[in-house]
Every structure is written in C-alpha cells, then in structure tokens.
CSV table of C-alpha atoms in Angstrom, one decimal:
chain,number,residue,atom,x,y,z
A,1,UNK,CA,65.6,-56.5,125.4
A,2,UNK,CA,63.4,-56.7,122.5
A,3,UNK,CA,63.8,-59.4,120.3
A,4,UNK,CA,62.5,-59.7,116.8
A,5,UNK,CA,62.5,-61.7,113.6
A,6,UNK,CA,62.9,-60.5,110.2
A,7,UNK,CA,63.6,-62.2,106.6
A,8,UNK,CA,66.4,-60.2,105.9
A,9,UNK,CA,68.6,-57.7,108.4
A,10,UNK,CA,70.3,-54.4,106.8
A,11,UNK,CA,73.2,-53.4,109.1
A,12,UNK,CA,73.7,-49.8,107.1
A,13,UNK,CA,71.0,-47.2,106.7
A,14,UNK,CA,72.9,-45.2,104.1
A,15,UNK,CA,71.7,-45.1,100.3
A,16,UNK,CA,72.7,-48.7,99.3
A,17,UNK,CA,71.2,-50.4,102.8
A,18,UNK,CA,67.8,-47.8,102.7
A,19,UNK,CA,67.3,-48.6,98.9
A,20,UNK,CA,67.4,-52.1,99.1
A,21,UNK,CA,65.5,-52.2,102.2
A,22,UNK,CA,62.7,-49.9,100.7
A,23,UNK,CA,62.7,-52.4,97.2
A,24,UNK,CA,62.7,-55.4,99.6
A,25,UNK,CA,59.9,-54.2,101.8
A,26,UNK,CA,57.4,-52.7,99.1
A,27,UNK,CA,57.5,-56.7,97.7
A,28,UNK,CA,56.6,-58.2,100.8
A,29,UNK,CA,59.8,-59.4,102.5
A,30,UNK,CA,60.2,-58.4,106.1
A,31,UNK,CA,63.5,-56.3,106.7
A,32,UNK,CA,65.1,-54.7,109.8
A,33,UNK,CA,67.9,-51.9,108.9
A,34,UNK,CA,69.8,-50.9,111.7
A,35,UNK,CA,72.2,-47.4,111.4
A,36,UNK,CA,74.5,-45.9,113.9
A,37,UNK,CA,73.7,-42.4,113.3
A,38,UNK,CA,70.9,-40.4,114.2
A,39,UNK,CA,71.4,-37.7,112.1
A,40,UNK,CA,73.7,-38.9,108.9
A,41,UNK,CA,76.6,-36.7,108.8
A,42,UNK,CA,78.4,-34.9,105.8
A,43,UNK,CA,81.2,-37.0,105.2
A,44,UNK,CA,81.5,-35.4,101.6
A,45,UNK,CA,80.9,-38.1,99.1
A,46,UNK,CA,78.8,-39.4,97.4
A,47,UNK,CA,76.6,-36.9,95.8
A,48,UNK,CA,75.9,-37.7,92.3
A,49,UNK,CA,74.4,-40.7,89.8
A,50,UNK,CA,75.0,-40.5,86.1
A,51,UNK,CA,72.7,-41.0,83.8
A,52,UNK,CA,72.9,-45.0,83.9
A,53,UNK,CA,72.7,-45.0,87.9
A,54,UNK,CA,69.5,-42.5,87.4
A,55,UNK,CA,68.2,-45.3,85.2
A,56,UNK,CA,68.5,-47.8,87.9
A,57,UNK,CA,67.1,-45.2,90.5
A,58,UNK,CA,63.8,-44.6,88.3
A,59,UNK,CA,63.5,-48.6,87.7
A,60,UNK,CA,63.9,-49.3,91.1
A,61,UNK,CA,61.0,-46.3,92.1
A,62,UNK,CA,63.6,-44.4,94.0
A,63,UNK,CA,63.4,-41.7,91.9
A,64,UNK,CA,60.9,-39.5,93.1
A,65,UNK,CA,61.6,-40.0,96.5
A,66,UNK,CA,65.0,-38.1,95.9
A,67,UNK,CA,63.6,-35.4,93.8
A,68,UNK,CA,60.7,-34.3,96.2
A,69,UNK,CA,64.4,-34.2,98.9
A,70,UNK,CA,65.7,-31.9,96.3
A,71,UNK,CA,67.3,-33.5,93.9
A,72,UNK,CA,68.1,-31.7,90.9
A,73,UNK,CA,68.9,-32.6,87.2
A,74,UNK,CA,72.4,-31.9,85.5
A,75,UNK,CA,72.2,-32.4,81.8
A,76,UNK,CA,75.3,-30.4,80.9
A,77,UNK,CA,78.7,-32.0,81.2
A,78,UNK,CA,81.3,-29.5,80.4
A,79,UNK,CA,85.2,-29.6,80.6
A,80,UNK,CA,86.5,-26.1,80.7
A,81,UNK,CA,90.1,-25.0,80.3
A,82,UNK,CA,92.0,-21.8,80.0
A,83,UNK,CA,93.0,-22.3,76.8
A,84,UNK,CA,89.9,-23.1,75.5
A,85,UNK,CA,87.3,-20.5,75.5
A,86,UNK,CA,84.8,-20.8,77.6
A,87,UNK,CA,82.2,-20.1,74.6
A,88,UNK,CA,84.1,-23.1,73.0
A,89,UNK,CA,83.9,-25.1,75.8
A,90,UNK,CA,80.6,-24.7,76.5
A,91,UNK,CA,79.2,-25.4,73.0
A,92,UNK,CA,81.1,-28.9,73.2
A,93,UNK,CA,79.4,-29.7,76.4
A,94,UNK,CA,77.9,-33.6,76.4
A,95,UNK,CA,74.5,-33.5,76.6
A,96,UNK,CA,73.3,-35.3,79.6
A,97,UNK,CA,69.8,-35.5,78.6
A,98,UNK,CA,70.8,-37.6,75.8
A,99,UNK,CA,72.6,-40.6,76.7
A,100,UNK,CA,69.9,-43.4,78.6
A,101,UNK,CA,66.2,-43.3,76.9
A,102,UNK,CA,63.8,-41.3,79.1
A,103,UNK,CA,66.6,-39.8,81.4
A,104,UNK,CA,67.1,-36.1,81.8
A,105,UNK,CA,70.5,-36.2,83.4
A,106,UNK,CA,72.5,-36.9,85.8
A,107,UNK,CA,71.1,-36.6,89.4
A,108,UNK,CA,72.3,-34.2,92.0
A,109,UNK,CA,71.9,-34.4,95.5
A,110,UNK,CA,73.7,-33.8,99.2
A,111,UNK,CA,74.8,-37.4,100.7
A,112,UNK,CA,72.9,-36.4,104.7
A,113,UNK,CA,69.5,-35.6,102.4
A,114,UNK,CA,69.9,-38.5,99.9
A,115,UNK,CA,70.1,-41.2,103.5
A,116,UNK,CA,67.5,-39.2,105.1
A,117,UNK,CA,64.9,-39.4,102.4
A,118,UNK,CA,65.9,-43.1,101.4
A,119,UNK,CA,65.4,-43.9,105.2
A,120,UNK,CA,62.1,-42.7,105.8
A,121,UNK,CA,60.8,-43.7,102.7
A,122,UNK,CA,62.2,-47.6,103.1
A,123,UNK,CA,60.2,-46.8,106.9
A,124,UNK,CA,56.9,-45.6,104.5
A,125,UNK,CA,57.3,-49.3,102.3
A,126,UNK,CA,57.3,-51.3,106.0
A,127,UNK,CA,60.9,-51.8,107.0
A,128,UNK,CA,62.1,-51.8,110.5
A,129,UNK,CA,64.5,-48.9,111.2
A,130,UNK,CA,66.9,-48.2,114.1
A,131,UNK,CA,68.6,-45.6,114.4
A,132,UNK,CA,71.8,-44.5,116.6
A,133,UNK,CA,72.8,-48.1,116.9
A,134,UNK,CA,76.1,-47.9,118.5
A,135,UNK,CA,77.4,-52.0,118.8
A,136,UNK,CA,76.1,-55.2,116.4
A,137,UNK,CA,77.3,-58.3,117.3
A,138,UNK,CA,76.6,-61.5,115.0
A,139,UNK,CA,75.8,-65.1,116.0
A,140,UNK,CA,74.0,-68.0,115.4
A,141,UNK,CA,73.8,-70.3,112.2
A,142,UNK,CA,73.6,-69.5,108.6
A,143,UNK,CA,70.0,-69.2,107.7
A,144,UNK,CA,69.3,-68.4,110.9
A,145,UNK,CA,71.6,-65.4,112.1
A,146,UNK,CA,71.2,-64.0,115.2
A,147,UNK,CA,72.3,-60.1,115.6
A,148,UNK,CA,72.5,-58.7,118.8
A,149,UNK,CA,72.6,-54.6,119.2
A,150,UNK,CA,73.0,-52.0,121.4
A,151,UNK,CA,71.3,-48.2,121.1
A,152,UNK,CA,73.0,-44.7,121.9
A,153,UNK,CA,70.3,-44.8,124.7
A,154,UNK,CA,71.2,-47.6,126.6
A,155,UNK,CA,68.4,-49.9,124.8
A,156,UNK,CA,69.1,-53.4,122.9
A,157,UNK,CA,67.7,-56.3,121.2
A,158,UNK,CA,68.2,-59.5,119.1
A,159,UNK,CA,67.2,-59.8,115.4
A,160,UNK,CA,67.0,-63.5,114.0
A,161,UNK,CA,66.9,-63.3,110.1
A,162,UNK,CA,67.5,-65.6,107.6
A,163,UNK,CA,69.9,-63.2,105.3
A,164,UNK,CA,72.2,-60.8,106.8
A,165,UNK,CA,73.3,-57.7,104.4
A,166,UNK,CA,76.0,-55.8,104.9
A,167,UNK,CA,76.0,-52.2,104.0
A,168,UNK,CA,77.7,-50.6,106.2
A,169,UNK,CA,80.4,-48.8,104.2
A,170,UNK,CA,84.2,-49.5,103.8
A,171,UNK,CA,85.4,-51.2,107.7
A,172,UNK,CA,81.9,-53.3,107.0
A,173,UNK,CA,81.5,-55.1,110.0
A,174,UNK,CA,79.5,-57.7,108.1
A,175,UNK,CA,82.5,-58.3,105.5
A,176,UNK,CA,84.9,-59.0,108.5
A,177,UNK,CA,82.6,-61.1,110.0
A,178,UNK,CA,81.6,-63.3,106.5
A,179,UNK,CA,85.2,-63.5,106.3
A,180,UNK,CA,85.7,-61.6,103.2
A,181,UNK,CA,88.7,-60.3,101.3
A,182,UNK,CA,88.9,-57.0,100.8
A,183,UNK,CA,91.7,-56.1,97.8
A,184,UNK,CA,92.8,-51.8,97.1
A,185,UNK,CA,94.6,-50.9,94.4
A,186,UNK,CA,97.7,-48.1,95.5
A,187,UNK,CA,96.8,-44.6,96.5
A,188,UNK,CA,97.6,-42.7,93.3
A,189,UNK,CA,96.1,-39.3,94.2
A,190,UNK,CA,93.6,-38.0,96.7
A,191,UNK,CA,90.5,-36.1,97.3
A,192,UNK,CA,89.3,-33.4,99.0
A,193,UNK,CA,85.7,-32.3,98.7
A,194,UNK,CA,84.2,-28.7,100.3
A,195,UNK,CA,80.6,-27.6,99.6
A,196,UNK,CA,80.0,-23.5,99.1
A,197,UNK,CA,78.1,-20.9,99.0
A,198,UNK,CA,78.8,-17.8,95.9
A,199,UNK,CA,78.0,-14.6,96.3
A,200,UNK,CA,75.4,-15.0,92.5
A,201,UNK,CA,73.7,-17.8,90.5
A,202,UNK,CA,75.2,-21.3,89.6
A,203,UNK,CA,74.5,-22.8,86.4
A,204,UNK,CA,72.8,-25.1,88.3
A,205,UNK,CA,72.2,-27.7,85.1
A,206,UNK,CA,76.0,-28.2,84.5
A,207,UNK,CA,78.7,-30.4,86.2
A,208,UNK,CA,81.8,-29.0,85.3
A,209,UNK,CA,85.8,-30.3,85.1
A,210,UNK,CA,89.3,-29.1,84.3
A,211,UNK,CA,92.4,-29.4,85.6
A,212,UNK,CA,94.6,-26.6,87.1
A,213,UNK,CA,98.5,-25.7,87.7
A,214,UNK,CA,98.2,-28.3,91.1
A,215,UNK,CA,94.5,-29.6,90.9
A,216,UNK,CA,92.1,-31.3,88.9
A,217,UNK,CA,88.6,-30.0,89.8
A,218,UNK,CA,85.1,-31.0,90.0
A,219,UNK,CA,81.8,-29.1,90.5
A,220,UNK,CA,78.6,-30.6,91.1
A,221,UNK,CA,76.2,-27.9,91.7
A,222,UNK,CA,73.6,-28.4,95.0
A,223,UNK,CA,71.5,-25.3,95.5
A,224,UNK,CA,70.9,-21.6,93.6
A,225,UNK,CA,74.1,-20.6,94.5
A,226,UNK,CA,75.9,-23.6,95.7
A,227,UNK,CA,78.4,-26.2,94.6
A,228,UNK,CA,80.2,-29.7,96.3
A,229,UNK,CA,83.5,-28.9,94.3
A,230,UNK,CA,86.3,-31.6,94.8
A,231,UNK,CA,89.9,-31.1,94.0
A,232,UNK,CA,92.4,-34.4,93.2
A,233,UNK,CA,96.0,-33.7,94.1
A,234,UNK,CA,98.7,-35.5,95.2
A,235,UNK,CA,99.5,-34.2,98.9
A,236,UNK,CA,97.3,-35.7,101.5
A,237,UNK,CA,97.9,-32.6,104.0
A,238,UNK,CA,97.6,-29.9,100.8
A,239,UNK,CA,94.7,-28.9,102.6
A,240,UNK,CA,95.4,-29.8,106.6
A,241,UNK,CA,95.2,-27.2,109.6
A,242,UNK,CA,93.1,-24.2,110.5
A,243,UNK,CA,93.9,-22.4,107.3
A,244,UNK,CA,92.9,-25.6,105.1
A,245,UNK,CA,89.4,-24.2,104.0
A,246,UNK,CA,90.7,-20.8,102.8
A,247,UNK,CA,93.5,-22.9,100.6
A,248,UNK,CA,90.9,-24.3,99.5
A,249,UNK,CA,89.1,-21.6,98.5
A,250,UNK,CA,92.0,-20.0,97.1
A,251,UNK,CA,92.3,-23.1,94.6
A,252,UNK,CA,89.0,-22.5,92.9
A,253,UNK,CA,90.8,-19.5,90.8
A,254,UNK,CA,92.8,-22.3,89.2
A,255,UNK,CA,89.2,-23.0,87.2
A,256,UNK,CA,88.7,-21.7,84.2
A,257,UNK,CA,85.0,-22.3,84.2
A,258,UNK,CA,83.5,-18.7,85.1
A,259,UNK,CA,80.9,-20.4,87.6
A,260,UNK,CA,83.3,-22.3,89.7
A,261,UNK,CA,86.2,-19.4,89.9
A,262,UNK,CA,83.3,-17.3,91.2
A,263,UNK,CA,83.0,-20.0,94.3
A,264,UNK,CA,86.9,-18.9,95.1
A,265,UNK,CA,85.1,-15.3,97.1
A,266,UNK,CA,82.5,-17.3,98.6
A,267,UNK,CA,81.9,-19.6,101.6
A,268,UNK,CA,82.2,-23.0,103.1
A,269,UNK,CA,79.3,-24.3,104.0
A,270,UNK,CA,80.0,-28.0,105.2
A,271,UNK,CA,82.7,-29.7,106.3
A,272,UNK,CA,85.9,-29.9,104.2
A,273,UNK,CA,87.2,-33.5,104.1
A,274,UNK,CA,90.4,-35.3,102.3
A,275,UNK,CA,90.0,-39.0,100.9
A,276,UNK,CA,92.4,-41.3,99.3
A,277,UNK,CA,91.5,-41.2,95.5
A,278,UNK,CA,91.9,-45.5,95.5
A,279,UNK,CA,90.0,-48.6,94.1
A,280,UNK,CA,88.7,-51.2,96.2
A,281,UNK,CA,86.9,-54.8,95.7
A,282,UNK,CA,86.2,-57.9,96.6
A,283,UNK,CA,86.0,-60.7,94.6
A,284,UNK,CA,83.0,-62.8,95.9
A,285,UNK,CA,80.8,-60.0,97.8
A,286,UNK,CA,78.9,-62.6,99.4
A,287,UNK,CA,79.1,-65.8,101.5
A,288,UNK,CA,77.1,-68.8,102.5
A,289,UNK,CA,73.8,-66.6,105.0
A,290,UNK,CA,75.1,-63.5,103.9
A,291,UNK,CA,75.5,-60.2,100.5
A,292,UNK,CA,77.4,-57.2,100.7
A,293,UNK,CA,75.7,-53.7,98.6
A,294,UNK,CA,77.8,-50.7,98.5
A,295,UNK,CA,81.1,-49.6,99.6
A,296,UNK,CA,81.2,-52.5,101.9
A,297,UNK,CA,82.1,-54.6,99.2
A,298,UNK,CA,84.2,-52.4,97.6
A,299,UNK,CA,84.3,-49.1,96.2
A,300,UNK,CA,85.4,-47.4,93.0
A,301,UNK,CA,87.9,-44.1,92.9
A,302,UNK,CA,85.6,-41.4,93.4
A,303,UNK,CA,87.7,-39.0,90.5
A,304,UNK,CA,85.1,-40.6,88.2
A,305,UNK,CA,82.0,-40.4,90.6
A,306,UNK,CA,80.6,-43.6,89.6
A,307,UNK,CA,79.8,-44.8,93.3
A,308,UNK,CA,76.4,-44.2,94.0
A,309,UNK,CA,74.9,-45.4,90.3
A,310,UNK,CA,77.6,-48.7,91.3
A,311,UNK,CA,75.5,-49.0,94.5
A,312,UNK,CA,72.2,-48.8,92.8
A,313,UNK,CA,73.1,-51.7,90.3
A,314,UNK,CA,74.0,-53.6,93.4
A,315,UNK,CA,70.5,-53.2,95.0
A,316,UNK,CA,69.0,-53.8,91.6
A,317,UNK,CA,70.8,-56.9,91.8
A,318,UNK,CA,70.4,-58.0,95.0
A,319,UNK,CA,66.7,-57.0,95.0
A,320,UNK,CA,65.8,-59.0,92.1
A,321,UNK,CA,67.8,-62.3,93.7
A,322,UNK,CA,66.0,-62.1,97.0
A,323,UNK,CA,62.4,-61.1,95.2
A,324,UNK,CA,62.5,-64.2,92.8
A,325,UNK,CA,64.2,-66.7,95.0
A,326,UNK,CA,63.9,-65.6,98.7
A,327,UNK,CA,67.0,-65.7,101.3
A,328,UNK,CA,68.2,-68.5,100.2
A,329,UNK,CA,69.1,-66.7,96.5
A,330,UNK,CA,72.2,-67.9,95.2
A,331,UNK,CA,73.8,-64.7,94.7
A,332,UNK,CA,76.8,-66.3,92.2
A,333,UNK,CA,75.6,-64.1,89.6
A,334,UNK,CA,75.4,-60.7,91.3
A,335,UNK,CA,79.5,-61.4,92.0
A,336,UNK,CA,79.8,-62.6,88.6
A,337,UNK,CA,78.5,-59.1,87.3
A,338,UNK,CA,79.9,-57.0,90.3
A,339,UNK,CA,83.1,-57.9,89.6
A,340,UNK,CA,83.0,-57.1,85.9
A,341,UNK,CA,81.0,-53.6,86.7
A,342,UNK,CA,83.8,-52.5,88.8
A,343,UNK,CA,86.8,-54.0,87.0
A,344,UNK,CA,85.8,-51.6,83.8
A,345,UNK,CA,85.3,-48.8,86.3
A,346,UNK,CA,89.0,-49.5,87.5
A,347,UNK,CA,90.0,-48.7,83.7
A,348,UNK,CA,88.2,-45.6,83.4
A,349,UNK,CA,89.1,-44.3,87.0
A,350,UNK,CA,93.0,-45.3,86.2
A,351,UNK,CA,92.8,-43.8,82.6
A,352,UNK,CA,90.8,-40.0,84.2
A,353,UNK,CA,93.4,-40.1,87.0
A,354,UNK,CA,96.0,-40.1,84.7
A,355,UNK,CA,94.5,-37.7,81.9
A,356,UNK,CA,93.6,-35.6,84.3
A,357,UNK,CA,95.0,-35.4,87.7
A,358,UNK,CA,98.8,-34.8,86.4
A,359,UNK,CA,100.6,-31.4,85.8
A,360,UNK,CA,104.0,-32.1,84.7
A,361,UNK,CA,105.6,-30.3,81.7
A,362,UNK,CA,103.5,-31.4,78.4
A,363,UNK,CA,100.5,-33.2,80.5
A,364,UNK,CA,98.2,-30.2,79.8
A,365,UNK,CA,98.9,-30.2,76.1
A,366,UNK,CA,98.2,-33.9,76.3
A,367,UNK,CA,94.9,-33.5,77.2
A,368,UNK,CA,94.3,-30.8,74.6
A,369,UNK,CA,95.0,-33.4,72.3
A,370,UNK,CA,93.3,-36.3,73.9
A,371,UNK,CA,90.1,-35.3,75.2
A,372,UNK,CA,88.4,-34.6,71.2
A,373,UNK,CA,89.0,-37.8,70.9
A,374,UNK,CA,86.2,-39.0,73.6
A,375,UNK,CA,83.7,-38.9,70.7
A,376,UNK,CA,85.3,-41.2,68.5
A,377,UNK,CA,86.3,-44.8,68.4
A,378,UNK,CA,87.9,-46.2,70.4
A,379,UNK,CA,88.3,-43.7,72.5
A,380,UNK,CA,84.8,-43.3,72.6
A,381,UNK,CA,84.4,-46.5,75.3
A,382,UNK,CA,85.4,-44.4,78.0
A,383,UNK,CA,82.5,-42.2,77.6
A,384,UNK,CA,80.5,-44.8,77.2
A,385,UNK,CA,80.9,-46.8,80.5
A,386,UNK,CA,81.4,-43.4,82.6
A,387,UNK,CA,77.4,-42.4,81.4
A,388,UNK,CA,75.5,-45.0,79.7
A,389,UNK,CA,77.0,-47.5,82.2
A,390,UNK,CA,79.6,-50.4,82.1
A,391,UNK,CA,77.0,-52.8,81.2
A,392,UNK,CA,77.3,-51.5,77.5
A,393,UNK,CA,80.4,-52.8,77.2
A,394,UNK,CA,81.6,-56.5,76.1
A,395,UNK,CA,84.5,-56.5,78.4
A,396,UNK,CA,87.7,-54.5,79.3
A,397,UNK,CA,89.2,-54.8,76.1
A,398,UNK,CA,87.4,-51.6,74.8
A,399,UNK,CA,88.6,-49.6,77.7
A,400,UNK,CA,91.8,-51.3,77.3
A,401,UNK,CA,92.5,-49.6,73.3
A,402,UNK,CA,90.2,-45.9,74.5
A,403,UNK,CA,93.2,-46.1,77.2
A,404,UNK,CA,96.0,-46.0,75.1
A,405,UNK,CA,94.7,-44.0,72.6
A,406,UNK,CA,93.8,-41.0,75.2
A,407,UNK,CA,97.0,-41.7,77.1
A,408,UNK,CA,99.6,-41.8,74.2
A,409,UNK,CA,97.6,-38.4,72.1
C-alpha cells in the first residue's frame, strides 16, 4: 500500500479538479488528484467557455494549455431562423471578439481533450495524479483527512491531506460524505448532444442557434468539418433505440442556418447522449476540512452552456482562498459568490428555455419579436450575464425586468 501526504487531495481529474490542481501546484501547495478513468470518455458536455469563462481561463494560465490541445476561437454568435434570412441573420451576429477586453471569443473544445490536456499539464506544475482509481473511501479528522483508494489494477494507498476537494461531478462522493445538500430545480426540457462529421467546410468561427418545428438547436463547431450540435426537446426517449442517431440526424434540416442543415447528410462521430436540461445547487459548497468546484456542487442548465466558464470562476476562487490563506481558508466567501453566480444563471437558463425551447402556436412569432430586444435595456441584462459574465450584474433584479420584457414581446 503506498501511503502519502499531500496539502490538499482532488478526488476528480476532470476540468474543474485538473485546473485547480495545476493553479494550486505551480504556487507551491502539494496536491494529489485522483480520477477513475484512464482514458476520459465523451460523455457529451461540456465543450464551450464564453468569453467571461475565457477571461478566467487566460488569468488563471490555462489558456494556452487548451489551445496548443486544439482549442479554437468562436467570435461569431449568430441566431438563425427561417424567416429571417440568413444574409440578415448573419449581419446581426454578436461579435464575440468584442465583449471582455483582450478576449477573442469564446473557446471551443471536445470535453475527453479539454481533461486530457488540463491533466497532464496539472502533472507538468507538480501535482500527484492517479488515474483509473476505481474506490475512495474517506476517514480520519478534519484537517487531517485520511483517503483510502483502490486502482483498476488491483494497487492502493492512503492520502492524509489537510483539505479534501471534491470535484468529482454530480453523485460527488465528497458532497455525500461532507454532508451536503444538493437542491434541482424541475426537469423542464432535456438535452441531447451528437458530435458530426459534414461532407464540406464549417464556419468554424461561429456558434450558431435557432429553434425548429420540435427542437431548439445548438452548434458549436470542433474541427474543419465538424460540429457538437445539441437539440433541447421535451421527450426524454425522442432520440432512444438503434435508430436514435439517424433521428438525430434527420433533425438538423429543422436548421435554418446553411452550415448546420449541411451536418443533416453527414456522420456521427461520438457518442449520442440525452441529459435532463435542469438546474442544480447547493447552498454552502463547502464544510468544516472540505470545498466542492464544479458540477459537484451544482450545475447550471446546459441550454445556456455556462458550465465550464461557472467552473473556472470556482477554481479562480478556490485558488485564490487556498494561495493566500492555506487549507485552513475560510471559504464563506466563495459560497457567498457561488450562490449569487449561479442564482443569475438560473434566470437566464429559465428565461432561454422558455424563449426558445417551446413551439406552440404563436411561440415562434414571440421570439421574432423578443429577441431585437437583447440589445436594449432591460432586456439587454440577459446578454450581459450569458457573455461578459454574471459578475456584471448587481443582483437578479436586472434579469428579473430583461425576463419579462423578452417573455411578454
């Protein structure tokens, strides 16, 4: 059995877990990460950072490391519909480039090559990594925990450490074992995500949206000719059995963006997956000898793809705690402002879901109607917290009037 000691302990080798580990070790605190995969799997989320969360990705010196694994700018945002022409639509596109000082975009890159490159390079700045860790058990006393694991290959160890961090997604061991409360909003819609492969060139600077007859669509371009396209609709098994991907692929001709209706002749590439479209959170992510980063302590409805530039302000935060007052950080404040992060984040995903991801009689002309008004006050809030961050905003009260305003157009 090997048996180690570390300052802090990272049970989560993901993107939230690798980045804080690499921040942690380049300043000099010893870390140990352990991750139960060996090779991190597609589990189709989790691909993008607006332009705030590639603020916090170049502040925290994460940046690079993502675009020498292939990371590539968007700095086009475009909502396309069919009765706008697509011309039109593209001539209103937001312009990426422009909303946080010295960022070009938003950031685009696969979930399996964003964990692989965050994991090595948190290896490169002196953490301790284990992979394929199949059990974790927790013990001991806070300020002194004692984790106890077990490897695919039969090997296992103990790893006393003074702060245990949970980032090990939404069933976080860690949260169950701190004894917090996790609280989910109802299921409203879902998602279901497929990365492909067209037959000719992607725009590959623009992320594009619209809504269809049955879906509201996403497309995040990932390669030359690729896209991770998304679809929100209400039926869990819309795209169930061994004819789900072709459905699927069927679907993209409800896009009126030429790029994305293109994808409806090509390939599927990855897995296709369905998630429940919901918001989580907890209200304290932390408790006394232990912080939770990530989706383990909660996790925003990915129809507004906010979650990874979320995660990065937790590692920010949680970071600059442990850098400026070691383990024994009081980590009040990082609730304090997690809670109000995600809070506005519920507004905007509840106010999308609704704009968007509904196709009754009269809900398309709504969003005719509604969606000019982005670039004006009130309204204009939404926006605001969806690209320059939520930190711009006072409080929910702005969201609160851009809500009604869009909603009742």
């Amino acid at each position: 059995m090997q048996r180690t000691e570390a300052d802090v302990v990272v049970i989560g080798g993901g993107i939230a877990g690798s980045g804080l580990a690499a921040v942690l070790a380049r300043s000099g605190v010893r870390v140990s990460v352990l991750e139960r995969t060996t090779v991190f799997p597609d589990r189709v989320r989790g691909e993008i950072w607006t332009p705030w969360g590639v603020g916090h990705l170049r502040d925290l010196g994460l940046l690079d490391v993502l675009l020498d694994a292939g990371a590539a700018f968007s700095t086009r945002w475009t909502f396309y519909d069919e009765h706008i022409p697509t011309e039109m639509a593209e001539e209103l596109a937001v312009d990426l480039s422009a909303i946080v000082p010295g960022v070009p975009g938003g950031l685009n890159l696969g979930h399996p090559a964003a964990c692989e490159a965050l994991s090595r390079h948190s290896i490169d700045c002196g953490a301790h990594v284990h992979r394929g860790i199949v059990d974790v058990s927790f013990g001991g006393e806070p300020g002194r925990t004692l984790v106890g694991w077990r490897a695919e290959d039969g090997s296992t160890g103990e790893i006393t450490a003074a702060l245990l961090v949970g980032a090990d997604g939404r069933a976080s061991a860690v949260r169950k074992y701190l004894g917090i409360e996790m609280f989910s909003a109802p299921v409203r819609q879902y998602i279901s995500g497929l990365l492909v492969e067209g037959t000719r060139p992607l725009s590959r600077h623009v992320d594009a949206f619209g809504s269809g007859r049955e879906v509201n669509w996403y497309s995040f371009p990932q390669g030359p000719c690729t896209s991770r396209v998304y679809f929100a609709h209400f039926d869990v098994h819309r795209y169930a059995g061994g004819d789900g991907t072709d459905r699927f692929l069927r679907d993209l001709a409800q896009s009126a963006s030429p790029d994305v209706a293109m994808l409806a002749d090509g390939r599927a590439i990855g897995p296709l997956a369905t998630h429940p479209s919901v918001d989580t959170w907890t209200e304290e992510p932390f408790a006394v000898g232990g912080v939770l980063v990530g989706d383990s302590a909660g996790y925003n409805d990915p129809i507004i793809g906010q979650g990874l530039s979320l995660a990065m302000a937790d590692v920010r935060d949680v970071s600059a705690a442990i850098i400026e007052h070691g383990t024994s950080a009081d980590f009040k404040a990082y609730g304090v402002a997690r809670f109000d992060r995600h809070a506005k984040q519920r507004m905007v995903a509840q106010t999308m879901a609704e704009l968007m991801c509904s196709f009754a009689e009269g809900d398309a002309d709504r969003r005719l109607r509604a969606l000019p008004l982005l670039d004006c006050e009130p309204a204009n809030a939404l926006g605001a917290a969806l690209l320059a961050g939520p930190d711009v905003l006072p409080g929910v009260a702005p969201l609160e009037m851009a809500r009604e305003v869009l909603l009742t157009a």
